[in-house]
Amino acid sequence: MTQERYARIAGWGKYVPENVLTNDDLAKSVDTSDEWITTRTGIKERRIRGENDTNSSMAVAASEPALEMAGLKATDLDLIIVATSSPDYLLPPVSSQVQDILGAKCGAFQLGAGCSGWVYALAVATQFIKSGAYNNILVVGSEIISFALDYTDRTTCVLFGDAAAAVVLTPSEEPTGVLSFELGSDGSGAEALIVPGAGSSKPLNQDVLDNRENFIRMDGKAVFRFAARTVASSLKRTIDQAGLLPDDIDLFIPHQANARIVEAGARFLRQPAEKFYLNIHKYGNTSTASVPLAFVEAMEEGRLKEGDKVAMIAFGAGLSWATVVAQVGVGDISSAHSLFSYAVKRARNRVVDGAQMAMLPLYTLFRRNKKK
């Protein structure tokens, strides 16, 4: 009998730009305040791309530590999936750039499903591994959503930020990784979250620019109703599909769209708020990067440990949604070893970098004396 295969999350990484945009910063240019934003969304600040940040460079920066943690080289990858709504170019897909920069020799494709994209990609990658088609898959969510924001519109510009995060999936014989999932879409709500211009149906021209149709427009109330009604019930079905109850989930990782939506979901599932991981106060809504960034930080903070059940929930433009129930790396010694090795190497590099910086003044003085 053929041994069933599972897709283990073997490594993870993140990248957040250095530039911080606070609520107080926004209040200087738009009619809002820190109190107004925090009360309605839970957001205090967000990260905005730096001068040298591109979608592809951010994706690579998140992918490299994920590969190192998994104990893999880029040439070991069988597939790369990059979920995004803000690629570097209309063509080529950003996945090809990521593949080239990393030095991988595998297939790569870009997946677009709005803020749900990375969870979609995680489910797709899992099926490739479970079927035996591929072994090692890099799944990235990378977003520079700030380029599509109208900073005169307080209903949207206060919500979003830029970031990237990635995981590496590898096969396992243990029941781990994605245990169940549901992907959904309701195109009747497309106009609730849309960039109406600059696409093929309404190409970029002066009218589009004058009407500011090249920026995100959102009906926040419609999105809230959709999330509260559709997404919470989808999550319950996904938990049922895994043979679990909501009480069995150790941590919920929701799309970081709005803290108030998360609170409504917790009430629907009758779960304590502390079981829902939030980092929205630091990053805002990073769209496709939202869920993987939260997952990575939950792992870094020790909120998840080996064997824990985690539910990931995403929703966004489409309108679309995706829910996943997964188990964190069961019984894989190599995973723990690679994680330890990665942590030691990063710590060693920080020490070396610090020593080099400390020696820089002496080196400069030596060079000057040598020239004399």
Short mmCIF file of C-alpha atoms in Angstrom, two decimals, residues 26-282:
data_model
loop_
_atom_site.label_atom_id
_atom_site.label_comp_id
_atom_site.label_asym_id
_atom_site.label_seq_id
_atom_site.Cartn_x
_atom_site.Cartn_y
_atom_site.Cartn_z
CA LEU A 26 -0.95 60.11 8.40
CA ALA A 27 -2.87 62.64 10.47
CA LYS A 28 -0.56 65.35 9.13
CA SER A 29 -1.80 64.85 5.56
CA VAL A 30 -5.33 63.44 5.81
CA ASP A 31 -8.35 64.09 8.03
CA THR A 32 -7.76 61.40 10.64
CA SER A 33 -6.16 60.80 14.03
CA ASP A 34 -4.39 58.07 15.96
CA GLU A 35 -7.50 57.62 18.11
CA TRP A 36 -9.81 57.35 15.06
CA ILE A 37 -7.66 54.73 13.32
CA THR A 38 -6.87 52.67 16.42
CA THR A 39 -10.47 52.55 17.61
CA ARG A 40 -11.82 51.39 14.25
CA THR A 41 -9.03 49.09 13.08
CA GLY A 42 -6.51 48.31 15.83
CA ILE A 43 -3.69 49.66 13.63
CA LYS A 44 -0.99 51.89 15.16
CA GLU A 45 1.60 51.87 12.36
CA ARG A 46 2.55 50.17 9.12
CA ARG A 47 5.71 49.59 7.05
CA ILE A 48 6.21 51.26 3.68
CA ARG A 49 8.69 50.15 1.01
CA GLY A 50 12.13 51.70 1.00
CA GLU A 51 13.78 53.27 -2.02
CA ASN A 52 15.43 49.99 -3.02
CA ASP A 53 12.56 47.66 -2.12
CA THR A 54 10.75 45.88 -4.94
CA ASN A 55 8.21 43.08 -4.75
CA SER A 56 10.80 40.61 -6.03
CA SER A 57 13.58 41.78 -3.69
CA MET A 58 11.24 41.56 -0.69
CA ALA A 59 10.09 38.08 -1.75
CA VAL A 60 13.69 36.92 -2.03
CA ALA A 61 14.61 38.44 1.34
CA ALA A 62 11.79 36.45 2.97
CA SER A 63 12.61 33.26 1.03
CA GLU A 64 16.32 32.99 1.82
CA PRO A 65 15.93 32.37 5.59
CA ALA A 66 13.03 29.99 4.88
CA LEU A 67 15.26 27.90 2.61
CA GLU A 68 18.15 27.97 5.07
CA MET A 69 15.91 26.89 7.93
CA ALA A 70 14.59 24.00 5.81
CA GLY A 71 18.17 22.93 5.06
CA LEU A 72 17.69 23.43 1.32
CA LYS A 73 19.43 25.29 -1.47
CA ALA A 74 17.44 27.13 -4.12
CA THR A 75 18.47 24.44 -6.61
CA ASP A 76 16.66 21.85 -4.46
CA LEU A 77 13.29 23.50 -5.13
CA ASP A 78 10.80 21.80 -7.44
CA LEU A 79 8.37 24.72 -7.62
CA ILE A 80 7.98 28.36 -6.55
CA ILE A 81 4.58 30.00 -6.05
CA VAL A 82 4.46 33.74 -5.40
CA ALA A 83 1.10 35.15 -4.34
CA THR A 84 0.75 38.88 -4.89
CA SER A 85 -1.46 41.69 -6.16
CA SER A 86 1.44 44.09 -6.71
CA PRO A 87 4.09 42.48 -8.96
CA ASP A 88 7.06 44.48 -10.20
CA TYR A 89 5.65 44.47 -13.72
CA LEU A 90 2.47 43.57 -15.57
CA LEU A 91 4.74 41.15 -17.43
CA PRO A 92 6.78 39.09 -16.62
CA PRO A 93 5.27 37.50 -13.49
CA VAL A 94 7.25 38.29 -10.38
CA SER A 95 7.67 34.56 -9.71
CA SER A 96 10.14 34.33 -12.60
CA GLN A 97 12.24 37.13 -11.13
CA VAL A 98 12.24 35.45 -7.71
CA GLN A 99 13.29 32.15 -9.29
CA ASP A 100 16.16 33.84 -11.14
CA ILE A 101 17.44 35.92 -8.22
CA LEU A 102 17.40 32.91 -5.88
CA GLY A 103 19.21 30.80 -8.48
CA ALA A 104 16.53 28.11 -8.57
CA LYS A 105 16.12 25.85 -11.62
CA CYS A 106 12.45 24.97 -11.21
CA GLY A 107 9.08 26.09 -12.47
CA ALA A 108 7.51 29.17 -10.95
CA PHE A 109 4.17 30.89 -11.21
CA GLN A 110 2.38 33.91 -9.79
CA LEU A 111 -0.98 33.47 -8.08
CA GLY A 112 -3.49 36.27 -7.67
CA ALA A 113 -6.45 35.97 -5.31
CA GLY A 114 -6.30 39.28 -3.47
CA CYS A 115 -5.56 39.06 0.23
CA SER A 116 -6.50 35.36 0.12
CA GLY A 117 -3.66 34.61 -2.30
CA TRP A 118 -1.06 33.10 0.01
CA VAL A 119 -3.51 30.72 1.69
CA TYR A 120 -4.68 29.69 -1.79
CA ALA A 121 -1.04 29.07 -2.73
CA LEU A 122 -0.44 27.04 0.44
CA ALA A 123 -3.39 24.78 -0.40
CA VAL A 124 -2.25 24.38 -4.03
CA ALA A 125 1.34 23.58 -3.03
CA THR A 126 0.11 21.01 -0.52
CA GLN A 127 -1.75 19.15 -3.26
CA PHE A 128 1.37 19.02 -5.45
CA ILE A 129 3.29 17.39 -2.60
CA LYS A 130 0.50 15.03 -1.51
CA SER A 131 0.16 13.79 -5.11
CA GLY A 132 3.87 13.04 -5.34
CA ALA A 133 4.37 15.47 -8.22
CA TYR A 134 6.87 17.64 -6.29
CA ASN A 135 8.87 17.45 -3.08
CA ASN A 136 10.17 20.91 -2.18
CA ILE A 137 7.99 23.97 -2.78
CA LEU A 138 8.55 27.61 -1.86
CA VAL A 139 5.33 29.52 -1.12
CA VAL A 140 5.71 33.30 -0.91
CA GLY A 141 3.35 36.17 -0.15
CA SER A 142 4.88 39.51 -1.13
CA GLU A 143 3.12 42.83 -1.35
CA ILE A 144 3.88 46.48 -2.04
CA ILE A 145 0.31 47.63 -1.70
CA SER A 146 1.33 51.21 -0.89
CA PHE A 147 1.79 51.96 -4.60
CA ALA A 148 -1.99 51.56 -5.09
CA LEU A 149 -3.06 53.78 -2.18
CA ASP A 150 -4.67 57.19 -2.47
CA TYR A 151 -3.17 59.12 0.42
CA THR A 152 -6.06 61.60 0.30
CA ASP A 153 -8.58 58.82 1.06
CA ARG A 154 -8.63 58.09 4.77
CA THR A 155 -10.84 55.02 4.31
CA THR A 156 -8.02 53.12 2.57
CA CYS A 157 -4.63 54.77 3.12
CA VAL A 158 -4.74 54.14 6.88
CA LEU A 159 -5.24 50.40 6.46
CA PHE A 160 -2.44 48.97 4.37
CA GLY A 161 1.29 48.31 4.60
CA ASP A 162 4.06 46.49 2.73
CA ALA A 163 5.72 43.19 3.68
CA ALA A 164 6.72 39.72 2.50
CA ALA A 165 6.80 36.28 4.10
CA ALA A 166 7.51 32.76 2.88
CA VAL A 167 7.41 29.11 3.87
CA VAL A 168 9.05 26.01 2.43
CA LEU A 169 7.00 22.83 2.17
CA THR A 170 8.62 19.39 2.12
CA PRO A 171 7.09 15.89 2.17
CA SER A 172 6.45 13.99 5.39
CA GLU A 173 4.96 10.61 6.27
CA GLU A 174 3.62 12.04 9.51
CA PRO A 175 0.16 13.69 9.52
CA THR A 176 1.39 17.27 9.51
CA GLY A 177 1.08 20.48 7.53
CA VAL A 178 -2.26 21.26 5.90
CA LEU A 179 -4.95 18.89 7.19
CA SER A 180 -7.96 20.54 5.52
CA PHE A 181 -8.83 23.63 3.52
CA GLU A 182 -11.60 25.49 1.75
CA LEU A 183 -11.23 27.98 -1.10
CA GLY A 184 -14.12 30.23 -2.06
CA SER A 185 -15.12 33.15 -4.24
CA ASP A 186 -18.14 35.39 -4.69
CA GLY A 187 -17.67 37.61 -7.73
CA SER A 188 -20.95 39.41 -7.09
CA GLY A 189 -19.07 41.44 -4.48
CA ALA A 190 -16.17 42.40 -6.73
CA GLU A 191 -16.78 46.15 -6.52
CA ALA A 192 -16.53 46.14 -2.73
CA LEU A 193 -12.73 46.01 -3.04
CA ILE A 194 -11.36 47.07 -6.40
CA VAL A 195 -8.86 49.12 -8.38
CA PRO A 196 -11.32 50.27 -11.07
CA GLY A 197 -8.80 51.65 -13.56
CA ALA A 198 -5.39 50.84 -15.07
CA GLY A 199 -6.45 47.32 -16.12
CA SER A 200 -7.19 45.98 -19.60
CA SER A 201 -10.89 46.92 -19.36
CA LYS A 202 -10.00 50.52 -18.50
CA PRO A 203 -6.38 51.17 -19.53
CA LEU A 204 -4.36 53.83 -17.79
CA ASN A 205 -5.06 57.23 -19.34
CA GLN A 206 -5.55 60.80 -18.20
CA ASP A 207 -9.20 60.24 -17.26
CA VAL A 208 -8.23 57.32 -15.02
CA LEU A 209 -5.58 59.47 -13.35
CA ASP A 210 -7.89 62.47 -12.96
CA ASN A 211 -10.58 60.28 -11.37
CA ARG A 212 -7.97 58.52 -9.20
CA GLU A 213 -9.22 55.17 -10.48
CA ASN A 214 -5.71 53.71 -10.37
CA PHE A 215 -6.01 53.45 -6.58
CA ILE A 216 -7.77 50.97 -4.29
CA ARG A 217 -11.42 51.66 -3.52
CA MET A 218 -13.16 49.79 -0.75
CA ASP A 219 -16.63 49.53 0.73
CA GLY A 220 -15.52 48.75 4.27
CA LYS A 221 -18.99 47.90 5.57
CA ALA A 222 -19.61 45.43 2.74
CA VAL A 223 -16.26 43.73 3.34
CA PHE A 224 -16.97 43.56 7.08
CA ARG A 225 -20.37 41.92 6.49
CA PHE A 226 -18.83 39.47 4.02
CA ALA A 227 -16.08 38.47 6.44
CA ALA A 228 -18.41 38.10 9.41
CA ARG A 229 -20.97 36.08 7.45
CA THR A 230 -19.02 33.96 4.96
CA VAL A 231 -15.48 33.56 6.25
CA ALA A 232 -16.33 32.52 9.82
CA SER A 233 -18.68 29.78 8.60
CA SER A 234 -16.03 28.61 6.10
CA LEU A 235 -13.53 28.26 8.93
CA LYS A 236 -15.98 26.19 10.94
CA ARG A 237 -16.46 23.83 7.97
CA THR A 238 -12.69 23.52 7.52
CA ILE A 239 -12.24 22.64 11.19
CA ASP A 240 -15.01 20.03 10.87
CA GLN A 241 -13.32 18.62 7.75
CA ALA A 242 -10.14 18.06 9.77
CA GLY A 243 -12.15 16.09 12.32
CA LEU A 244 -11.66 18.75 14.96
CA LEU A 245 -13.64 21.21 17.06
CA PRO A 246 -12.85 24.92 17.46
CA ASP A 247 -11.64 24.13 20.99
CA ASP A 248 -8.98 21.83 19.46
CA ILE A 249 -7.31 24.71 17.62
CA ASP A 250 -4.30 26.00 19.55
CA LEU A 251 -3.98 29.26 17.62
CA PHE A 252 -6.04 31.09 15.03
CA ILE A 253 -4.11 33.19 12.52
CA PRO A 254 -6.59 35.49 10.79
CA HIS A 255 -5.99 37.86 7.92
CA GLN A 256 -4.85 41.08 9.58
CA ALA A 257 -7.45 43.31 7.93
CA ASN A 258 -9.17 44.79 10.94
CA ALA A 259 -9.02 43.88 14.62
CA ARG A 260 -12.78 44.41 14.91
CA ILE A 261 -13.43 41.73 12.27
CA VAL A 262 -11.21 39.32 14.21
CA GLU A 263 -13.15 40.04 17.41
CA ALA A 264 -16.42 39.27 15.60
CA GLY A 265 -14.96 35.97 14.35
CA ALA A 266 -13.88 35.00 17.86
CA ARG A 267 -17.40 35.60 19.14
CA PHE A 268 -18.89 33.52 16.29
CA LEU A 269 -16.63 30.57 17.13
CA ARG A 270 -17.05 31.12 20.88
CA GLN A 271 -13.30 31.22 21.36
CA PRO A 272 -11.29 33.51 23.65
CA ALA A 273 -9.69 36.49 21.96
CA GLU A 274 -6.22 35.46 23.15
CA LYS A 275 -6.33 32.43 20.82
CA PHE A 276 -6.35 34.80 17.83
CA TYR A 277 -2.92 36.05 16.84
CA LEU A 278 -2.70 39.74 15.98
CA ASN A 279 0.18 41.84 14.70
CA ILE A 280 -2.01 44.33 12.83
CA HIS A 281 -0.99 47.08 15.26
CA LYS A 282 2.56 46.92 13.85
#
